[in-house]
CSV table of C-alpha atoms and ligand atoms in Angstrom, one decimal:
chain,number,residue,atom,x,y,z
C,1,MET,CA,0.9,-21.6,-40.0
C,2,PHE,CA,2.5,-18.3,-39.3
C,3,ILE,CA,0.1,-16.5,-41.5
C,4,ARG,CA,-2.9,-18.2,-39.8
C,5,VAL,CA,-1.6,-17.2,-36.4
C,6,LEU,CA,-1.0,-13.7,-37.5
C,7,PHE,CA,-4.4,-13.5,-39.0
C,8,ILE,CA,-6.3,-14.7,-35.9
C,9,PHE,CA,-4.3,-12.4,-33.7
C,10,MET,CA,-4.9,-9.3,-35.8
C,11,ASN,CA,-8.5,-10.2,-35.8
C,12,PHE,CA,-8.8,-10.1,-32.0
C,13,ASN,CA,-11.8,-7.9,-31.2
C,14,LEU,CA,-12.7,-7.4,-27.5
C,15,GLN,CA,-16.1,-6.0,-28.3
C,16,LYS,CA,-17.0,-9.3,-30.0
C,17,LEU,CA,-16.3,-11.2,-26.9
C,18,VAL,CA,-18.2,-9.1,-24.4
C,19,ARG,CA,-21.8,-10.2,-23.6
C,20,GLU,CA,-24.4,-7.9,-25.1
C,21,ASN,CA,-26.1,-7.1,-21.7
C,22,ILE,CA,-22.7,-6.1,-20.3
C,23,LYS,CA,-22.1,-3.8,-23.2
C,24,ARG,CA,-25.5,-2.2,-22.7
C,25,LEU,CA,-25.2,-2.1,-18.9
C,26,SER,CA,-25.4,1.2,-17.1
C,27,PRO,CA,-23.2,0.5,-14.1
C,28,TYR,CA,-24.3,1.3,-10.6
C,29,SER,CA,-22.8,4.7,-9.5
C,30,SER,CA,-22.0,4.7,-5.9
C,31,ALA,CA,-21.9,7.8,-3.7
C,32,ARG,CA,-18.1,7.5,-3.2
C,33,LYS,CA,-17.6,7.1,-6.9
C,34,GLU,CA,-19.7,10.1,-7.7
C,35,PHE,CA,-17.8,12.2,-5.2
C,36,ALA,CA,-14.3,11.1,-4.3
C,37,GLY,CA,-13.0,14.5,-3.2
C,38,LYS,CA,-12.3,16.1,0.1
C,39,ALA,CA,-15.2,17.6,2.2
C,40,GLU,CA,-16.0,18.2,5.9
C,41,ILE,CA,-19.5,16.8,6.1
C,42,PHE,CA,-20.5,13.7,4.2
C,43,LEU,CA,-24.3,13.3,4.0
C,44,ASP,CA,-24.3,11.5,0.6
C,45,ALA,CA,-24.1,7.8,1.3
C,46,ASN,CA,-26.6,7.0,4.1
C,47,GLU,CA,-23.8,5.8,6.3
C,48,ASN,CA,-24.2,6.1,10.1
C,49,SER,CA,-22.9,9.6,10.9
C,50,PHE,CA,-22.7,8.7,14.6
C,51,GLY,CA,-20.2,5.9,13.9
C,52,SER,CA,-20.2,2.5,15.6
C,53,PRO,CA,-19.8,1.9,19.3
C,54,LEU,CA,-18.1,-1.4,18.4
C,55,ALA,CA,-15.2,-0.3,16.2
C,56,ALA,CA,-14.1,3.2,15.4
C,57,GLY,CA,-13.0,4.1,11.8
C,58,TYR,CA,-15.3,1.8,9.8
C,59,SER,CA,-18.6,3.8,9.6
C,60,ARG,CA,-17.7,5.1,6.1
C,61,TYR,CA,-17.8,3.2,2.8
C,62,PRO,CA,-14.3,2.4,1.5
C,63,ASP,CA,-12.8,3.6,-1.8
C,64,PRO,CA,-14.6,1.7,-4.5
C,65,LEU,CA,-11.6,1.7,-6.8
C,66,GLN,CA,-8.9,1.2,-4.1
C,67,LEU,CA,-6.7,3.8,-5.7
C,68,GLU,CA,-4.1,4.0,-3.0
C,69,ILE,CA,-3.4,0.3,-3.2
C,70,LYS,CA,-3.4,0.4,-7.0
C,71,GLU,CA,-0.7,3.2,-6.9
C,72,LYS,CA,1.5,0.9,-4.9
C,73,ILE,CA,1.0,-2.1,-7.1
C,74,ALA,CA,1.4,0.0,-10.3
C,75,GLU,CA,4.8,1.1,-9.0
C,76,LEU,CA,5.8,-2.4,-8.1
C,77,GLU,CA,4.7,-4.1,-11.3
C,78,LYS,CA,5.4,-1.2,-13.7
C,79,VAL,CA,1.8,-0.9,-15.0
C,80,LYS,CA,-0.8,1.8,-14.9
C,81,THR,CA,-3.4,1.9,-12.2
C,82,SER,CA,-6.0,1.6,-14.9
C,83,GLU,CA,-4.5,-1.8,-15.8
C,84,ILE,CA,-5.3,-3.3,-12.3
C,85,PHE,CA,-8.5,-4.7,-10.9
C,86,ILE,CA,-8.7,-5.5,-7.2
C,87,GLY,CA,-11.2,-8.0,-6.1
C,88,ASN,CA,-12.6,-9.9,-3.1
C,89,GLY,CA,-9.9,-12.6,-3.6
C,90,SER,CA,-8.9,-13.6,-7.1
C,91,ASP,CA,-12.0,-15.9,-6.9
C,92,GLU,CA,-14.0,-12.8,-7.5
C,93,ALA,CA,-12.0,-11.9,-10.6
C,94,ILE,CA,-12.6,-15.5,-11.9
C,95,ASP,CA,-16.3,-15.1,-11.4
C,96,LEU,CA,-16.4,-11.7,-13.1
C,97,LEU,CA,-14.6,-13.0,-16.1
C,98,PHE,CA,-17.5,-15.4,-16.7
C,99,ARG,CA,-20.1,-12.7,-16.1
C,100,ILE,CA,-18.4,-10.3,-18.5
C,101,PHE,CA,-17.6,-12.7,-21.4
C,102,CYS,CA,-19.8,-15.8,-21.2
C,103,GLU,CA,-23.4,-16.0,-22.3
C,104,PRO,CA,-25.0,-18.6,-20.1
C,105,ASP,CA,-26.0,-21.9,-21.8
C,106,LEU,CA,-24.2,-20.7,-25.0
C,107,ASP,CA,-20.6,-19.8,-24.5
C,108,GLU,CA,-17.7,-22.0,-23.4
C,109,ALA,CA,-14.5,-22.0,-21.4
C,110,ILE,CA,-11.5,-24.3,-21.7
C,111,ILE,CA,-9.8,-25.5,-18.5
C,112,CYS,CA,-6.7,-27.7,-18.3
C,113,PRO,CA,-7.1,-30.3,-15.6
C,114,PRO,CA,-5.8,-31.3,-13.1
C,115,THR,CA,-6.1,-27.6,-12.1
C,116,TYR,CA,-7.7,-25.2,-9.6
C,117,GLY,CA,-11.3,-26.3,-9.0
C,118,MET,CA,-12.9,-22.8,-9.0
C,119,TYR,CA,-12.6,-22.4,-12.7
C,120,LYS,CA,-15.2,-25.1,-13.3
C,121,VAL,CA,-17.3,-24.2,-10.3
C,122,SER,CA,-17.5,-20.6,-11.4
C,123,ALA,CA,-18.4,-21.8,-14.9
C,124,ASP,CA,-21.1,-24.1,-13.5
C,125,ILE,CA,-22.5,-21.3,-11.4
C,126,ASN,CA,-22.7,-19.1,-14.4
C,127,ALA,CA,-24.2,-21.9,-16.6
C,128,VAL,CA,-21.1,-21.9,-18.9
C,129,LYS,CA,-20.0,-25.1,-20.5
C,130,THR,CA,-16.3,-26.1,-19.8
C,131,LYS,CA,-14.2,-28.1,-22.1
C,132,GLU,CA,-11.4,-30.0,-20.6
C,133,VAL,CA,-8.0,-30.3,-22.3
C,134,PHE,CA,-5.9,-32.4,-19.9
C,135,LEU,CA,-2.3,-31.5,-19.1
C,136,THR,CA,0.3,-33.8,-20.7
C,137,ALA,CA,2.0,-36.5,-18.6
C,138,ASP,CA,4.6,-34.0,-17.4
C,139,PHE,CA,1.8,-31.6,-16.5
C,140,GLN,CA,2.4,-29.1,-19.3
C,141,LEU,CA,-0.1,-27.6,-21.6
C,142,ASP,CA,-1.4,-29.6,-24.6
C,143,VAL,CA,-1.0,-26.7,-27.0
C,144,GLN,CA,-2.4,-28.4,-30.0
C,145,GLY,CA,-5.3,-29.9,-28.0
C,146,ILE,CA,-6.2,-26.4,-26.7
C,147,ARG,CA,-6.1,-24.8,-30.1
C,148,LYS,CA,-8.3,-27.6,-31.5
C,149,GLU,CA,-10.9,-27.1,-28.8
C,150,PHE,CA,-11.3,-23.3,-29.5
C,151,ASN,CA,-14.4,-22.5,-31.5
C,152,LYS,CA,-16.5,-19.4,-31.9
C,153,TRP,CA,-18.2,-19.9,-28.6
C,154,THR,CA,-15.0,-20.3,-26.6
C,155,LYS,CA,-14.5,-17.1,-24.7
C,156,LEU,CA,-12.1,-18.0,-21.9
C,157,LEU,CA,-9.0,-20.3,-21.4
C,158,PHE,CA,-7.7,-20.8,-17.9
C,159,VAL,CA,-4.0,-21.5,-17.4
C,160,CYS,CA,-2.8,-21.9,-13.9
C,161,SER,CA,0.9,-21.3,-13.6
C,162,PRO,CA,2.3,-22.5,-11.2
C,163,ASN,CA,-0.5,-25.0,-11.4
C,164,ASN,CA,-2.6,-26.1,-8.4
C,165,PRO,CA,-2.5,-29.0,-7.5
C,166,THR,CA,0.6,-30.1,-9.6
C,167,GLY,CA,2.8,-27.2,-8.5
C,168,ASN,CA,4.7,-26.6,-11.7
C,169,LEU,CA,5.0,-23.6,-14.0
C,170,MET,CA,3.7,-23.7,-17.5
C,171,ARG,CA,6.0,-22.8,-20.3
C,172,ARG,CA,5.8,-19.1,-20.9
C,173,GLU,CA,6.5,-19.3,-24.6
C,174,GLU,CA,3.7,-21.8,-25.0
C,175,ILE,CA,1.2,-19.5,-23.2
C,176,ILE,CA,2.2,-16.6,-25.5
C,177,LYS,CA,1.9,-18.8,-28.6
C,178,ILE,CA,-1.6,-19.8,-27.5
C,179,ALA,CA,-2.6,-16.3,-26.7
C,180,LYS,CA,-1.4,-15.1,-30.1
C,181,SER,CA,-3.3,-17.8,-31.9
C,182,VAL,CA,-6.8,-17.7,-30.3
C,183,HIS,CA,-9.6,-15.1,-30.4
C,184,GLY,CA,-10.6,-15.6,-26.8
C,185,ILE,CA,-9.3,-14.3,-23.4
C,186,VAL,CA,-6.4,-16.2,-22.0
C,187,VAL,CA,-6.4,-16.1,-18.2
C,188,VAL,CA,-3.1,-16.9,-16.5
C,189,ASP,CA,-3.6,-17.5,-12.8
C,190,GLU,CA,-0.3,-16.7,-11.0
C,191,ALA,CA,-1.5,-17.2,-7.5
C,192,TYR,CA,1.8,-19.0,-6.6
C,193,ILE,CA,4.2,-17.1,-8.9
C,194,HIS,CA,6.2,-15.5,-6.1
C,195,PHE,CA,7.5,-19.0,-5.0
C,196,SER,CA,8.7,-19.8,-8.5
C,197,GLY,CA,11.7,-17.5,-9.0
C,198,GLU,CA,10.3,-16.8,-12.5
C,199,ASP,CA,9.0,-13.5,-13.8
C,200,SER,CA,5.3,-12.8,-13.9
C,201,MET,CA,3.5,-12.5,-17.2
C,202,ILE,CA,2.2,-9.1,-16.2
C,203,ASP,CA,4.6,-7.4,-18.6
C,204,GLU,CA,3.0,-9.2,-21.5
C,205,ILE,CA,-0.3,-7.4,-21.1
C,206,LYS,CA,1.0,-4.6,-23.3
C,207,ASN,CA,1.8,-7.1,-26.1
C,208,LEU,CA,-1.2,-9.4,-25.7
C,209,PRO,CA,-4.6,-7.7,-25.8
C,210,ASN,CA,-6.4,-10.9,-24.8
C,211,LEU,CA,-4.2,-11.6,-21.7
C,212,VAL,CA,-5.5,-11.4,-18.1
C,213,VAL,CA,-3.1,-12.2,-15.3
C,214,LEU,CA,-4.4,-13.1,-11.9
C,215,GLN,CA,-2.5,-12.7,-8.7
C,216,THR,CA,-3.5,-12.7,-5.0
C,217,PHE,CA,-2.5,-11.5,-1.6
C,218,SER,CA,-3.5,-14.9,-0.2
C,219,LYS,CA,-0.2,-16.8,-0.8
C,220,ALA,CA,3.2,-15.1,-0.8
C,221,TRP,CA,1.8,-12.0,1.0
C,222,GLY,CA,0.3,-14.3,3.7
C,223,LEU,CA,-3.1,-12.4,3.8
C,224,ALA,CA,-5.6,-15.1,2.7
C,225,GLY,CA,-8.1,-13.9,5.5
C,226,LEU,CA,-8.3,-10.4,4.0
C,227,ARG,CA,-9.7,-11.7,0.7
C,228,VAL,CA,-7.8,-9.5,-1.8
C,229,GLY,CA,-6.9,-10.7,-5.3
C,230,LEU,CA,-5.7,-8.9,-8.4
C,231,ALA,CA,-6.3,-9.0,-12.2
C,232,PHE,CA,-3.9,-7.3,-14.6
C,233,ALA,CA,-5.0,-6.6,-18.2
C,234,ASN,CA,-5.3,-3.8,-20.7
C,235,GLU,CA,-7.4,-0.8,-19.7
C,236,GLU,CA,-10.4,-1.9,-21.8
C,237,ILE,CA,-10.7,-5.2,-20.0
C,238,ILE,CA,-10.1,-3.7,-16.6
C,239,ALA,CA,-12.8,-1.1,-17.3
C,240,LEU,CA,-15.2,-4.1,-17.9
C,241,PHE,CA,-14.3,-5.5,-14.5
C,242,ASN,CA,-15.0,-2.2,-12.9
C,243,LYS,CA,-18.3,-1.9,-14.7
C,244,VAL,CA,-19.6,-5.3,-13.4
C,245,LYS,CA,-18.1,-5.5,-9.9
C,246,PRO,CA,-20.1,-4.8,-6.7
C,247,PRO,CA,-19.6,-1.1,-5.7
C,248,TYR,CA,-17.5,-1.7,-2.5
C,249,ASN,CA,-16.0,-5.1,-3.1
C,250,VAL,CA,-12.8,-4.6,-1.0
C,251,SER,CA,-13.5,-3.7,2.7
C,252,GLN,CA,-11.9,-0.7,4.5
C,253,ILE,CA,-10.1,-3.1,6.9
C,254,ALA,CA,-8.7,-5.1,4.0
C,255,GLN,CA,-7.5,-2.0,2.2
C,256,GLU,CA,-5.8,-0.6,5.3
C,257,ALA,CA,-4.1,-3.9,6.0
C,258,ILE,CA,-2.8,-4.2,2.4
C,259,LEU,CA,-1.4,-0.7,2.5
C,260,GLU,CA,0.3,-1.6,5.8
C,261,ALA,CA,1.7,-4.8,4.1
C,262,PHE,CA,3.5,-2.6,1.5
C,263,ASN,CA,5.4,-1.0,4.4
C,264,ASN,CA,6.7,-4.5,5.3
C,265,ARG,CA,7.7,-5.8,1.9
C,266,GLU,CA,11.1,-6.9,3.1
C,267,GLU,CA,9.5,-9.2,5.6
C,268,VAL,CA,7.3,-10.6,2.8
C,269,GLU,CA,10.4,-11.3,0.7
C,270,LYS,CA,12.1,-13.0,3.7
C,271,THR,CA,9.1,-15.3,4.3
C,272,ILE,CA,9.1,-16.3,0.6
C,273,THR,CA,12.8,-17.3,0.8
C,274,GLU,CA,12.1,-19.2,4.0
C,275,ILE,CA,9.1,-21.1,2.4
C,276,ILE,CA,11.2,-22.0,-0.6
C,277,SER,CA,14.0,-23.3,1.6
C,278,GLU,CA,11.5,-25.3,3.8
C,279,ARG,CA,10.0,-26.7,0.6
C,280,GLU,CA,13.3,-28.1,-0.5
C,281,LYS,CA,13.8,-29.7,2.9
C,282,LEU,CA,10.3,-31.1,2.9
C,283,ILE,CA,10.8,-32.7,-0.6
C,284,LYS,CA,14.1,-34.3,0.6
C,285,ASN,CA,12.6,-35.6,3.7
C,286,LEU,CA,9.4,-36.9,2.1
C,287,GLN,CA,11.5,-38.8,-0.5
C,288,GLU,CA,13.0,-40.9,2.3
C,289,PHE,CA,9.7,-42.7,2.9
C,290,SER,CA,9.0,-45.9,1.1
C,291,PHE,CA,5.3,-45.1,0.7
C,292,VAL,CA,6.2,-41.9,-1.2
C,293,LYS,CA,6.7,-43.0,-4.9
C,294,LYS,CA,7.3,-39.6,-6.4
C,295,ILE,CA,7.4,-35.9,-5.5
C,296,TYR,CA,6.5,-33.8,-8.6
C,297,PRO,CA,8.7,-30.8,-9.4
C,298,THR,CA,7.1,-27.7,-7.7
C,299,ASP,CA,7.4,-24.0,-8.1
C,300,ALA,CA,4.7,-23.3,-5.5
C,301,ASN,CA,4.4,-23.3,-1.7
C,302,PHE,CA,3.1,-26.9,-1.7
C,303,VAL,CA,4.2,-30.3,-3.0
C,304,LEU,CA,2.3,-33.0,-4.8
C,305,ALA,CA,3.4,-36.4,-3.6
C,306,LYS,CA,2.4,-39.7,-5.3
C,307,THR,CA,2.1,-42.3,-2.6
C,308,THR,CA,1.3,-46.0,-2.4
C,309,ASP,CA,-2.0,-45.4,-0.6
C,310,ALA,CA,-3.1,-41.7,-0.3
C,311,GLU,CA,-6.3,-42.5,1.6
C,312,LYS,CA,-4.6,-44.5,4.3
C,313,ILE,CA,-1.9,-41.8,4.8
C,314,TYR,CA,-4.5,-39.0,4.8
C,315,LYS,CA,-6.5,-40.7,7.5
C,316,PHE,CA,-3.5,-41.6,9.5
C,317,LEU,CA,-2.4,-37.9,9.5
C,318,LEU,CA,-5.9,-36.7,10.4
C,319,ASN,CA,-5.7,-39.0,13.4
C,320,GLU,CA,-2.4,-37.2,14.2
C,321,LYS,CA,-4.3,-33.9,13.9
C,322,ILE,CA,-2.5,-33.0,10.7
C,323,VAL,CA,-4.6,-32.1,7.6
C,324,VAL,CA,-3.2,-32.4,4.1
C,325,ARG,CA,-5.2,-32.5,0.9
C,326,ASN,CA,-6.1,-35.8,-0.6
C,327,ARG,CA,-6.2,-35.3,-4.4
C,328,SER,CA,-6.7,-39.0,-5.3
C,329,ASN,CA,-10.1,-38.4,-6.9
C,330,VAL,CA,-8.5,-35.9,-9.4
C,331,GLU,CA,-7.7,-37.4,-12.8
C,332,LEU,CA,-3.9,-37.8,-13.3
C,333,CYS,CA,-3.4,-37.4,-9.5
C,334,GLU,CA,-4.4,-40.9,-8.4
C,335,ASN,CA,-2.9,-41.6,-4.9
C,336,CYS,CA,-1.6,-38.1,-4.6
C,337,LEU,CA,-1.5,-35.9,-1.5
C,338,ARG,CA,-1.0,-32.2,-1.8
C,339,ILE,CA,1.0,-30.9,1.2
C,340,THR,CA,1.4,-27.2,1.9
C,341,VAL,CA,4.8,-26.1,3.1
C,342,GLY,CA,4.5,-25.4,6.8
C,343,THR,CA,6.7,-23.7,9.3
C,344,PRO,CA,9.9,-25.6,10.3
C,345,GLU,CA,8.1,-26.8,13.4
C,346,GLU,CA,5.0,-27.9,11.5
C,347,ASN,CA,7.1,-29.7,8.9
C,348,ALA,CA,9.1,-31.5,11.7
C,349,SER,CA,5.8,-32.6,13.3
C,350,LEU,CA,4.7,-33.9,9.9
C,351,MET,CA,7.9,-35.9,9.6
C,352,GLU,CA,7.6,-37.3,13.1
C,353,SER,CA,4.1,-38.5,12.4
C,354,LEU,CA,4.9,-40.0,9.1
C,355,LYS,CA,7.8,-42.0,10.7
C,356,LYS,CA,5.1,-43.7,12.8
C,357,LEU,CA,3.3,-45.0,9.7
I,1,PLP,C1,-4.6,-21.3,-8.4
I,1,PLP,C2,-5.4,-20.5,-7.4
I,1,PLP,N1,-6.0,-19.4,-7.9
I,1,PLP,C3,-6.7,-18.7,-7.0
I,1,PLP,C4,-6.9,-19.0,-5.7
I,1,PLP,C5,-7.8,-18.2,-4.9
I,1,PLP,O1,-7.1,-17.1,-4.5
I,1,PLP,P1,-7.9,-16.0,-3.6
I,1,PLP,O2,-7.6,-16.3,-2.1
I,1,PLP,O3,-7.2,-14.7,-4.0
I,1,PLP,O4,-9.3,-16.0,-3.9
I,1,PLP,C6,-6.3,-20.2,-5.2
I,1,PLP,C7,-6.5,-20.6,-3.9
I,1,PLP,O5,-6.1,-21.6,-3.4
I,1,PLP,C8,-5.5,-21.0,-6.1
I,1,PLP,O6,-5.0,-22.1,-5.7
């Protein structure tokens, strides 16, 4: 077995995974990419030199490679700026992975339901077949099942950790074991990692040439409206992201706000601690209700609750002007509600409403 694993790993060849048209692609060269230096008069990008009467400061195209932000992230995560891709949400990174690696109507991706829905939607948009290897009863990876499904057309495996909608972390050693034994790209989506208390897998990108780690500013950083997500991988993979991405995929306003957020990192850390503490309270309180059969262990900023009748509770809460997510139609999540941890006031209102049920 060890020999087989070693053999496959040593045979990992990125160029064999990349679509031929992407290898051949001459990427668009934007004005700001061609000239990123200092000058007094910029007449190279067909911007409006008079500016806007509506908002000052946005008449110029933003940095296409978001270098200032990457420098901050590189320092924080101890990686090189060339090992970071910044996208219009991590949803953009997910879509680009299909566009870089998967030949439509030929290649395949493996997903592990119940999991984040965009992996399959992105695959469908890109005409890529998805194979489903369901999580085990305790919502962990079916390592053998995943390995068995890999064939020469399998380019991507999506692992969500902590997983949405179940909330739990996947076992790190198992992800590493899989990554070492398959020829495809292993994508670990860590959108919720900062609520878990566990280390990110970013530091594994130097050991695993086929690992891509996704993170986002939408959750722990509290900036979902800005649409800024991240991918970490070796330089070769990140260069492919940059080759394929739209030229100015992260707006000026988003870039400025993210830089500002780095000046307030202590606040971000404080909010994470508060959310974790509210999550524990929420779990305890929810367990008091007879219609809550089980709260699944969670490492994220939400809980998954198995109930006696999810549809009824969902509708009742809607009537109370509280929206949770009904995940009943998701396999292995029958009668489950996914509830995001709110502020102390919001969680108290939720409890008050549930008491009326
Ligand atoms: C697991 C997971 N990945 C990615 C995303 C999307 O993140 P972004 O806002 O960066 O596109 C979500 C959003 O809910 C998510 O749950």
